[in-house]
mmCIF file of C-alpha atoms in Angstrom:
data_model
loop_
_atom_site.group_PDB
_atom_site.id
_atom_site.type_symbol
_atom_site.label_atom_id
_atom_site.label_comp_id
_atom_site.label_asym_id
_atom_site.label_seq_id
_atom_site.Cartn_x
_atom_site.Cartn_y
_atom_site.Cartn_z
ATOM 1 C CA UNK K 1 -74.455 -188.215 -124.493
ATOM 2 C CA UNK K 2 -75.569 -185.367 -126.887
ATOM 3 C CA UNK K 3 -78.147 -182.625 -125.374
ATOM 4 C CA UNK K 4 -78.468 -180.689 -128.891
ATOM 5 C CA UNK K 5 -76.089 -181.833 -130.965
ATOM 6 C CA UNK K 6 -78.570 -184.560 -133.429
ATOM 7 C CA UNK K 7 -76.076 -184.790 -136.394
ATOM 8 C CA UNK K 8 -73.008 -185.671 -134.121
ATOM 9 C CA UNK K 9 -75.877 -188.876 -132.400
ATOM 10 C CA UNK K 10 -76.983 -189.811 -135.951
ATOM 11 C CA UNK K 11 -73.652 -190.684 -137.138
ATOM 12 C CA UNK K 12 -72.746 -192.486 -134.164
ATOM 13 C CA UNK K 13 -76.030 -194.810 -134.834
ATOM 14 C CA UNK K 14 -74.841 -194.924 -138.288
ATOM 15 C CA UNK K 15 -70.862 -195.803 -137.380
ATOM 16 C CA UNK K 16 -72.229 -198.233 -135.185
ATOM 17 C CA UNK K 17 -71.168 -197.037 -132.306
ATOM 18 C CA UNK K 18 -74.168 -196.477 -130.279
ATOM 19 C CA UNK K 19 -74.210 -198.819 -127.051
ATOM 20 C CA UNK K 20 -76.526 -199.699 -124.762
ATOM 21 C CA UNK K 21 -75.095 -198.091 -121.990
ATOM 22 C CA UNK K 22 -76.281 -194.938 -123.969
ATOM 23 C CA UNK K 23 -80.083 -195.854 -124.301
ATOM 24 C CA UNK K 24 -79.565 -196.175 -120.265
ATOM 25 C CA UNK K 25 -78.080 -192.502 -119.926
ATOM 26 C CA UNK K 26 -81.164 -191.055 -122.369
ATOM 27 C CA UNK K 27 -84.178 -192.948 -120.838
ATOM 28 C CA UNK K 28 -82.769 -191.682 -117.220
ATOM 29 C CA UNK K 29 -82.318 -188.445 -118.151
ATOM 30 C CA UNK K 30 -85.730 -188.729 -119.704
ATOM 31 C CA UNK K 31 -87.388 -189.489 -116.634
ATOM 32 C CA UNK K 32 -85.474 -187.239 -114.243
ATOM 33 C CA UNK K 33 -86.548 -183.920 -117.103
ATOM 34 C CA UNK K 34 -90.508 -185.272 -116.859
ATOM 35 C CA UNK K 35 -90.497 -186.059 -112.920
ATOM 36 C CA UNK K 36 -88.654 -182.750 -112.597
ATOM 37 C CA UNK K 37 -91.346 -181.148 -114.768
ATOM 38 C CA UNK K 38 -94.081 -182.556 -112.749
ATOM 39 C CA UNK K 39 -92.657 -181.492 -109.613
ATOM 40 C CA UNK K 40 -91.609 -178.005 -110.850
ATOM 41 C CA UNK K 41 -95.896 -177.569 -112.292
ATOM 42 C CA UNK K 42 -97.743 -179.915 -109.868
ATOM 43 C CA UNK K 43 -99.482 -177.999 -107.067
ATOM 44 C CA UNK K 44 -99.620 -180.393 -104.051
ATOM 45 C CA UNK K 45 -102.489 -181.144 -101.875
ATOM 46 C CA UNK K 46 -100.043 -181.719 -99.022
ATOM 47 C CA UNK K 47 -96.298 -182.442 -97.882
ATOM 48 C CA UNK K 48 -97.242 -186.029 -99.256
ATOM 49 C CA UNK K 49 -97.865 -185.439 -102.429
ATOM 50 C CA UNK K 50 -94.443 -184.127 -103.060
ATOM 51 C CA UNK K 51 -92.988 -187.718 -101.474
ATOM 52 C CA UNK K 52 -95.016 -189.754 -103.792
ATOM 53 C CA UNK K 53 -94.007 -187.985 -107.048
ATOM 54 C CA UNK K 54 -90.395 -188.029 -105.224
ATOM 55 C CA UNK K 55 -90.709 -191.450 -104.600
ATOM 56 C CA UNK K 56 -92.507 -192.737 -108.045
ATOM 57 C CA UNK K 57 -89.156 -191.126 -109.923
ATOM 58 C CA UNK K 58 -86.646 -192.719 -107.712
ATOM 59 C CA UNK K 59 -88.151 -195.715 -108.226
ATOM 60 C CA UNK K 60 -88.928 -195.494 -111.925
ATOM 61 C CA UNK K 61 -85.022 -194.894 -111.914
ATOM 62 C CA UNK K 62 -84.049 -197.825 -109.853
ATOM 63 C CA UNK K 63 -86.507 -200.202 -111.977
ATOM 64 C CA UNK K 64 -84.551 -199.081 -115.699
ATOM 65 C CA UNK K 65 -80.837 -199.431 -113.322
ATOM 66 C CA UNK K 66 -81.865 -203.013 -112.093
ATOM 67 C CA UNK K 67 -83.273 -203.951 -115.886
ATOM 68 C CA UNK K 68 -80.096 -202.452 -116.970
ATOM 69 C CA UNK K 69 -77.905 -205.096 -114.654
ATOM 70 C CA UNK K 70 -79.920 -207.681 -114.947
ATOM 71 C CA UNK K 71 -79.193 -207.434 -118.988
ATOM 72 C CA UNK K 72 -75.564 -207.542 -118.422
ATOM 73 C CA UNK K 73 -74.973 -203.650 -117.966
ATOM 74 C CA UNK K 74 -72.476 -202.655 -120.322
ATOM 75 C CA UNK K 75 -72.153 -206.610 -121.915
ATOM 76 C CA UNK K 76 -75.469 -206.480 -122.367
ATOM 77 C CA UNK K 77 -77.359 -206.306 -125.426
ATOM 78 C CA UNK K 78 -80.941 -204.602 -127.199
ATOM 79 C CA UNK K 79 -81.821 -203.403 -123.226
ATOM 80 C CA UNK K 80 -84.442 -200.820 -124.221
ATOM 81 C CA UNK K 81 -85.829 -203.464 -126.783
ATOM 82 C CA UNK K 82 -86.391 -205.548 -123.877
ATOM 83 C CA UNK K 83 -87.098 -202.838 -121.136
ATOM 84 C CA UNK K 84 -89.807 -201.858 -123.186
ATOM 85 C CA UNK K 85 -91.296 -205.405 -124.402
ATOM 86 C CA UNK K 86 -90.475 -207.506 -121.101
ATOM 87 C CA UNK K 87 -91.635 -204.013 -119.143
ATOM 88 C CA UNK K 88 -94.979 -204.078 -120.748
ATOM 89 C CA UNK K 89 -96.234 -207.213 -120.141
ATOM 90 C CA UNK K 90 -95.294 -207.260 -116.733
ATOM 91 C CA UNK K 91 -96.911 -204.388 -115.792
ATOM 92 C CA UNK K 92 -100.041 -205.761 -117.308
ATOM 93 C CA UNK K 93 -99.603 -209.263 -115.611
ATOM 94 C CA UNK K 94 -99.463 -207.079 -112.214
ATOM 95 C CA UNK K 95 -102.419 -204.913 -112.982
ATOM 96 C CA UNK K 96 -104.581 -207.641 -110.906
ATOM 97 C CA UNK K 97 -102.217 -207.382 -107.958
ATOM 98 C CA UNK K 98 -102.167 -203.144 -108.143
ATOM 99 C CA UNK K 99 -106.206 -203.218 -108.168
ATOM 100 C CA UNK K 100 -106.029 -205.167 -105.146
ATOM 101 C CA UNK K 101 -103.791 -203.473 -103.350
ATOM 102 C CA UNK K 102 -105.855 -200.271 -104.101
ATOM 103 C CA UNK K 103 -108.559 -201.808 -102.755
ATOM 104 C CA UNK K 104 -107.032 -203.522 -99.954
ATOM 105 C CA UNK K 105 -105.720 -199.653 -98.632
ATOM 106 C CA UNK K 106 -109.474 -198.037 -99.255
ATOM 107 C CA UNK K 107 -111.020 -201.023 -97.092
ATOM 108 C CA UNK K 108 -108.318 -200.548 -94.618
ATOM 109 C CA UNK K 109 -108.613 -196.902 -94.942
ATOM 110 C CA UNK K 110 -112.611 -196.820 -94.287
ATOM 111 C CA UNK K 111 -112.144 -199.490 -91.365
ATOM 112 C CA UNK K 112 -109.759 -197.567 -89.577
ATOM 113 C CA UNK K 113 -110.759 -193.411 -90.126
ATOM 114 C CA UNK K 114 -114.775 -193.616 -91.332
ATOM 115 C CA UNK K 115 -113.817 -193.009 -95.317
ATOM 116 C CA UNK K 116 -111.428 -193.499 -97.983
ATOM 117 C CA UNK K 117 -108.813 -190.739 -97.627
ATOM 118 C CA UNK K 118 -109.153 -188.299 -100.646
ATOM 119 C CA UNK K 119 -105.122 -186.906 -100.221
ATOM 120 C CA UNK K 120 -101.849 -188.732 -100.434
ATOM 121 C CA UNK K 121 -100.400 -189.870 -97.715
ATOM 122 C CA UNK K 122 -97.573 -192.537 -95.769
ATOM 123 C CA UNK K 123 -99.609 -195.554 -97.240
ATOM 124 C CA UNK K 124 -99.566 -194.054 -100.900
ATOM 125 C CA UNK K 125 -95.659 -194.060 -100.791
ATOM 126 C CA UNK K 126 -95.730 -197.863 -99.245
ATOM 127 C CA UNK K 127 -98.090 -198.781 -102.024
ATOM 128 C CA UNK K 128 -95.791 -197.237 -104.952
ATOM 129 C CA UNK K 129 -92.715 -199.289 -103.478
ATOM 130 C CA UNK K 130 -94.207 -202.316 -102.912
ATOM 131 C CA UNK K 131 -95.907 -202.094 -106.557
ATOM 132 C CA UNK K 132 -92.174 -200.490 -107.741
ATOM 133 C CA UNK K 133 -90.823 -203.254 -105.850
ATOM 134 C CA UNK K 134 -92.642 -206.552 -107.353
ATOM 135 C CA UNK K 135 -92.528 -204.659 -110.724
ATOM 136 C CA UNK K 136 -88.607 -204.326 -111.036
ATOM 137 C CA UNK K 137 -88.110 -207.740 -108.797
ATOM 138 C CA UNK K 138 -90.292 -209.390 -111.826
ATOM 139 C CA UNK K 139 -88.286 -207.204 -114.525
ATOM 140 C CA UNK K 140 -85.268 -207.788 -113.513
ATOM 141 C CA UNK K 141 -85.789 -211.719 -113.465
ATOM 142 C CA UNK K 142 -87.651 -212.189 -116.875
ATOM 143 C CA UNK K 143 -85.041 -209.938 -118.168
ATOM 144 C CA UNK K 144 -81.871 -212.014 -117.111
ATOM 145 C CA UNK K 145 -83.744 -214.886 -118.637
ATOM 146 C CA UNK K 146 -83.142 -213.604 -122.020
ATOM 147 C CA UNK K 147 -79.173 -213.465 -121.525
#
């Protein structure tokens, strides 16, 4: 993996010896640098807004890792072509399930404390995994289908 180094990457694209095990080690370093970044610059409205952006990257990690297996890790072949397609349109096909579940929390949230809760809490973090959780579970699937 090269941090600075762009002539020393371009000619291993051009020598053909880019893999996709190293399009796995650049998106997650990616993601760690801009959930780092959020966390470094964010100012939280409690201790549980720290947890969710916590949680959201560990996640977001764990989705690309499962893709990555479920493409036949190292065997495996044009994973960030089909992270990024295959990603895309399941996110959109969950959309539906992600406005319910928001809605689903506020109505619970009302019933149980008067009002919708205006700061992150224990049933943001559930939320994100279950929504992390059908998101790489579907992923992960559609992407093994293409092997």
């Amino acid at each position: 993996m090269y941090f600075i180094n762009i002539k020393a990457l371009k000619e291993q694209h051009r020598a053909g010896q880019y893999q996709s095990n190293d399009s796995l080690m650049y998106l997650s370093a990616t993601v760690i640098l801009t959930y780092l970044a959020i966390l470094l610059v964010r100012f939280p409205e409690n201790d549980w807004s720290l947890g969710v952006d916590a949680v959201e990257g560990i996640m977001v990690l764990l989705s690309i890792f499962v893709a990555y297996v479920a493409n036949g890790g190292n065997g495996g072949s044009y994973f960030l072509d089909k992270f990024v397609s295959i990603g895309w349109v399941v996110l959109i096909r969950l959309l539906p399930v992600i406005v319910l579940l928001a809605l689903v929390i506020n109505i619970g949230e009302t019933a149980f404390f008067g009002q919708a809760s205006e700061h992150d809490g224990p049933d943001d973090i559930i939320g994100l995994a279950v929504v992390y959780g059908i998101y790489t579970w579907r992923l992960a699937v559609h992407i093994k289908d293409t092997r």
